[in-house]
mmCIF file of C-alpha atoms in Angstrom:
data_model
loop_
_atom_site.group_PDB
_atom_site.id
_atom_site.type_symbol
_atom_site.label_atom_id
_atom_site.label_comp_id
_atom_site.label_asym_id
_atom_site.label_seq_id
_atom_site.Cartn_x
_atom_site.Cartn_y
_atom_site.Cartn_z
ATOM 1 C CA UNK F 1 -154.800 36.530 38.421
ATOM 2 C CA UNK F 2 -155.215 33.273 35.997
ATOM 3 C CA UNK F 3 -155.950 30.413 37.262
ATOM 4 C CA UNK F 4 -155.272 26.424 36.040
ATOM 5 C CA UNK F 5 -156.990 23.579 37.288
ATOM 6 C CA UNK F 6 -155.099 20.562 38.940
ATOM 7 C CA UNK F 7 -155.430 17.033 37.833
ATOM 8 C CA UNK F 8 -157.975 16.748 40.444
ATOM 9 C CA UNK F 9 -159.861 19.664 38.625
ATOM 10 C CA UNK F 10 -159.161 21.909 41.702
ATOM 11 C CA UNK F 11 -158.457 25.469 40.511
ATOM 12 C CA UNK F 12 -155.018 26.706 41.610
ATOM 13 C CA UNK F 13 -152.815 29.925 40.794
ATOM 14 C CA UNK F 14 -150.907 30.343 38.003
ATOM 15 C CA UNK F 15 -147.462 30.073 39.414
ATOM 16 C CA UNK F 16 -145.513 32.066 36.295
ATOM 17 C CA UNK F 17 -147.439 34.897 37.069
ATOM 18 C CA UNK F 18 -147.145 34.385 40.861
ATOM 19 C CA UNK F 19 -143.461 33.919 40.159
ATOM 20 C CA UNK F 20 -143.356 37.331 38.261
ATOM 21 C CA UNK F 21 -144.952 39.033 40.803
ATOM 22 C CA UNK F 22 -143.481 38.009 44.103
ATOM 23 C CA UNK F 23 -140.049 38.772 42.344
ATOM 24 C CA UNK F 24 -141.469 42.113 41.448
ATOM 25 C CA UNK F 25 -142.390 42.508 45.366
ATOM 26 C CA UNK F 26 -138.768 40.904 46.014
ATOM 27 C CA UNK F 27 -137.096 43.861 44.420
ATOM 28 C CA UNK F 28 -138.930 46.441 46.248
ATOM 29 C CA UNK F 29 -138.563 44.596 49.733
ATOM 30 C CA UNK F 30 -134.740 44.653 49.042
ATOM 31 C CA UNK F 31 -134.660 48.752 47.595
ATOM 32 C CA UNK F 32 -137.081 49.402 51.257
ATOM 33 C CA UNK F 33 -134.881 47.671 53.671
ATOM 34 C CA UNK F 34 -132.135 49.034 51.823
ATOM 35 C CA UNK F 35 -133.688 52.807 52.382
ATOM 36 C CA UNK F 36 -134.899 52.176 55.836
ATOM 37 C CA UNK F 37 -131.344 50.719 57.015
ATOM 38 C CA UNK F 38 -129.911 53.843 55.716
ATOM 39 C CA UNK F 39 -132.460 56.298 57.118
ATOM 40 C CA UNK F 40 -131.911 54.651 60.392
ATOM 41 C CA UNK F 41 -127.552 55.718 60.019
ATOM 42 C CA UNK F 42 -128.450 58.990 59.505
ATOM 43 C CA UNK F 43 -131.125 59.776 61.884
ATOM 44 C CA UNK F 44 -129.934 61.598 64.644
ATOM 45 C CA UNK F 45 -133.118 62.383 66.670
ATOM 46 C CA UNK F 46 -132.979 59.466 69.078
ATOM 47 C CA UNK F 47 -136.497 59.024 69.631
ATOM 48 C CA UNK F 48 -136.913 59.171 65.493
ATOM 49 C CA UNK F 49 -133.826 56.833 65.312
ATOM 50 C CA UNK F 50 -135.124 53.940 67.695
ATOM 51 C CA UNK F 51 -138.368 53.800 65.857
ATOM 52 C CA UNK F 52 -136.781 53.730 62.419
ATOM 53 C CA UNK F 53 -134.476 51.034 63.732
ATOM 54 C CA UNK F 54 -136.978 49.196 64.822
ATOM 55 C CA UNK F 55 -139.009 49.613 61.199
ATOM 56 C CA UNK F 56 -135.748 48.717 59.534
ATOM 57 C CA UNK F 57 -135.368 45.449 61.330
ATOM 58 C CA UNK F 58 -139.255 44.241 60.728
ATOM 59 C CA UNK F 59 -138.668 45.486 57.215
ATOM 60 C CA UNK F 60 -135.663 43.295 56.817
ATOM 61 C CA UNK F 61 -137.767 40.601 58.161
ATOM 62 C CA UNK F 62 -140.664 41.093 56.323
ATOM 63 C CA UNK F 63 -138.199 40.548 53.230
ATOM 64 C CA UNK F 64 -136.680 37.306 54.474
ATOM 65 C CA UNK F 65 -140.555 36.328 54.915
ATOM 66 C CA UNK F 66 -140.967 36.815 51.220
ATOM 67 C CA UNK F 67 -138.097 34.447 50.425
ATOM 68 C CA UNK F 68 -139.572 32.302 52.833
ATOM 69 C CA UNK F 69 -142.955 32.529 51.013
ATOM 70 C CA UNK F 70 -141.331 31.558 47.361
ATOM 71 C CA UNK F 71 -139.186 28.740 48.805
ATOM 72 C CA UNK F 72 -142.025 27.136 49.657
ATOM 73 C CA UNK F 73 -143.929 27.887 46.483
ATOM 74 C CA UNK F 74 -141.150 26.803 44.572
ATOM 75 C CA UNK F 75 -140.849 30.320 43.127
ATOM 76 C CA UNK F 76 -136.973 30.749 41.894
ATOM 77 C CA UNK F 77 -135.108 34.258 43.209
ATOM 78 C CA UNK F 78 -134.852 36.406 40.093
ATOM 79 C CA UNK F 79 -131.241 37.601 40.757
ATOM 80 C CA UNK F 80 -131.337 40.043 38.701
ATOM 81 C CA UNK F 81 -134.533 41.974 39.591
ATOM 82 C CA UNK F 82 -132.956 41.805 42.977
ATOM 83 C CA UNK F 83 -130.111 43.791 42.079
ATOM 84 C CA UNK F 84 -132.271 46.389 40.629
ATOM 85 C CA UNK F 85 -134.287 46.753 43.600
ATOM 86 C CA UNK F 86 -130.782 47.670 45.520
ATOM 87 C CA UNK F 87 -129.388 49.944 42.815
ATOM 88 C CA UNK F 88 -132.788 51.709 42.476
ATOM 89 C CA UNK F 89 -132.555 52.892 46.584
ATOM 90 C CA UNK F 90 -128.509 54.057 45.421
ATOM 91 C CA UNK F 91 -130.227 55.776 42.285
ATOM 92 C CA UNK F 92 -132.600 57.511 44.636
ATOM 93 C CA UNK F 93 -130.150 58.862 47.102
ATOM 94 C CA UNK F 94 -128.983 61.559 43.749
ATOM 95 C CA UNK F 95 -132.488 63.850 43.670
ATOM 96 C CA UNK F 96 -131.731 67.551 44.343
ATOM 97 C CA UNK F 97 -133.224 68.403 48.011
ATOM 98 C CA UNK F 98 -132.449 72.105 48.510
ATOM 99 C CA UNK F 99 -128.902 71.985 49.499
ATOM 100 C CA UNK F 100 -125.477 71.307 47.891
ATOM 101 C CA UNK F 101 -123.462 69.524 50.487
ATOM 102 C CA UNK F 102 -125.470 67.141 53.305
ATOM 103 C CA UNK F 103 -128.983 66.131 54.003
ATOM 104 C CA UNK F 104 -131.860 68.127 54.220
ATOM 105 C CA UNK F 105 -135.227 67.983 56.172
ATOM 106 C CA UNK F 106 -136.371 67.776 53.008
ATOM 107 C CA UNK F 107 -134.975 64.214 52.189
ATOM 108 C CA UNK F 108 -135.959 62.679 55.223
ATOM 109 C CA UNK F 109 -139.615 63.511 54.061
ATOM 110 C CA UNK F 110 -139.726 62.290 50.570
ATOM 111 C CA UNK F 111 -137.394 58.737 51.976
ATOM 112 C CA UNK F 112 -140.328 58.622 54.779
ATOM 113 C CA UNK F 113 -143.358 58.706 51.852
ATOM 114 C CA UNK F 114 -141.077 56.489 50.093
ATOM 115 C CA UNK F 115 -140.802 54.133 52.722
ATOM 116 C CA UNK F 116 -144.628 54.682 52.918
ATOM 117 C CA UNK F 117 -145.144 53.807 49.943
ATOM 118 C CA UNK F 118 -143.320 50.607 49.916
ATOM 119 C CA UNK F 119 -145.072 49.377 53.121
ATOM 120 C CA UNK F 120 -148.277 49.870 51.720
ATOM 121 C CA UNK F 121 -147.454 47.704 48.983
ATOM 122 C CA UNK F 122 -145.968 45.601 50.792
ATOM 123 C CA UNK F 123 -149.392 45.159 52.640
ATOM 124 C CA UNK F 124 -151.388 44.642 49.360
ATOM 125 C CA UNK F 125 -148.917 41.389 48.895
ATOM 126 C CA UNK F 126 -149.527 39.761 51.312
ATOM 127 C CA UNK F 127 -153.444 40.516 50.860
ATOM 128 C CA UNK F 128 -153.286 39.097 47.817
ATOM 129 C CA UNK F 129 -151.052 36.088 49.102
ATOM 130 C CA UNK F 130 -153.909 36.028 52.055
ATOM 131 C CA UNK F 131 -156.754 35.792 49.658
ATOM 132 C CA UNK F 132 -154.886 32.925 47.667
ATOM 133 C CA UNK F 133 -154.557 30.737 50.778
ATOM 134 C CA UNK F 134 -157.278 28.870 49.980
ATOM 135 C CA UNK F 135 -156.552 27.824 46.425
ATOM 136 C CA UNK F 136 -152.438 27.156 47.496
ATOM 137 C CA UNK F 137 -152.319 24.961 50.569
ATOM 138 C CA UNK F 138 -148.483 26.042 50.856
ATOM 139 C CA UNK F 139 -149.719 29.420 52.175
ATOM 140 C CA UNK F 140 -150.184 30.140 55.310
ATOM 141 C CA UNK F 141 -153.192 32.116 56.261
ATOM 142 C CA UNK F 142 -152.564 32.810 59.853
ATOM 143 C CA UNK F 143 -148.599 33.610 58.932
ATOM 144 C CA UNK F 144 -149.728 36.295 56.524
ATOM 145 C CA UNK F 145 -152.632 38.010 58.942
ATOM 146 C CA UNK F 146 -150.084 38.533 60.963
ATOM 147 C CA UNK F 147 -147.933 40.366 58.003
ATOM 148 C CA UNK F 148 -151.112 41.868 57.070
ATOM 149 C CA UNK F 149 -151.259 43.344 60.516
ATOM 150 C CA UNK F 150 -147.632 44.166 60.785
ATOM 151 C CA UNK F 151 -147.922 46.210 58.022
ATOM 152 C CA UNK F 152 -150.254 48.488 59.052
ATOM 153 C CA UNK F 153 -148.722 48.985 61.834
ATOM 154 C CA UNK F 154 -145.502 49.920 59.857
ATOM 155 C CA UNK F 155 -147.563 52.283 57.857
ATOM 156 C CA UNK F 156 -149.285 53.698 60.817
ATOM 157 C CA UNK F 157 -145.885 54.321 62.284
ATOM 158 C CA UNK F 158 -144.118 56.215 59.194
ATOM 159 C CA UNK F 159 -147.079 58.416 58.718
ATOM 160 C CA UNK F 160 -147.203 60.171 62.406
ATOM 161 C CA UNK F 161 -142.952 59.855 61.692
ATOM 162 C CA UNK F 162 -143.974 61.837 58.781
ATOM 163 C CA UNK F 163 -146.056 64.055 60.113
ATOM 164 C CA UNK F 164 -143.921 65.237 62.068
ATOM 165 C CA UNK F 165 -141.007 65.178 60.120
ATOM 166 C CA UNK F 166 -142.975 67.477 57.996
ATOM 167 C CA UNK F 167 -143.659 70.210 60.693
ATOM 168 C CA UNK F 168 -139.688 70.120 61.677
ATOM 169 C CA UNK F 169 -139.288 71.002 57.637
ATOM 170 C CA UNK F 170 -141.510 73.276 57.381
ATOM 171 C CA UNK F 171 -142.430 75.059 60.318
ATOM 172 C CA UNK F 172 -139.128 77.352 61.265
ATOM 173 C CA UNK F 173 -139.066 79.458 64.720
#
């Protein structure tokens, strides 16, 4: 990442690119909640569908976090990048997955690496937000080792769910 230097010659981010970036990471926050909310509605495994729900309502927080984060950066929402992010997850829901009508085991283990995915991301954002703490006296450090941590723990989570999604799928009696 560029840096500029202040008036006081302290070296600082360079908020355009900082901008860019945490409405990248906005965009994918909003397509993951989006996918784990609806993951959660059609999970009907009830010890599956408590963890998911409980995923999906960190995720959703983790997002609001983000906003959070480029309020007080003075980072504008990109609207439209948004919007993407959402229609992307809606895009996703139209891959083939082995059957014509309903969901397969197959979906829920592509949405769970998905998910993955996103979380893992999501993890290396606030890393990088972490490491910038120092140069941005707006971020807090101890807020995002606690996302930091969170996030593993999310990712930790939706691998064992994945795991043993993956043996239901596969492994028939």
């Amino acid at each position: 990442m560029t840096t500029t230097k202040s008036p006081r010659g302290k070296v600082r981010p360079d908020h355009a690119l900082l901008g860019i970036y945490l409405n990248d990471h906005l965009a994918g926050a909003t397509a993951g909640a989006e996918l784990a909310r609806r993951m959660t509605g059609s999970q009907h495994e009830p010890g599956v569908r408590d963890e998911l729900q409980r995923l999906s309502d960190e995720i959703a927080e983790d997002r609001a976090a983000l906003i959070e984060i480029m309020e007080t950066l003075g980072v504008p929402v990109r609207h439209y990048k948004v919007y993407a992010g959402w229609a992307a997850e809606k895009l996703g829901r139209f891959k083939p997955n082995g059957r014509i009508l309903g969901r397969s085991p197959l979906s829920d283990l592509l949405e769970l690496e998905s998910l993955r995915l996103g979380v893992e991301g999501k993890g290396a954002l606030w890393r990088v937000l972490r490491s910038l703490a120092g140069a941005e006296s707006r971020l807090d450090a101890r807020r995002l080792d606690t996302l930091i941590e969170r996030a593993q723990s999310q990712a930790r989570t939706l691998g064992d769910l994945h795991l043993k999604t993956a043996s239901r799928a596969f492994l028939t009696a």
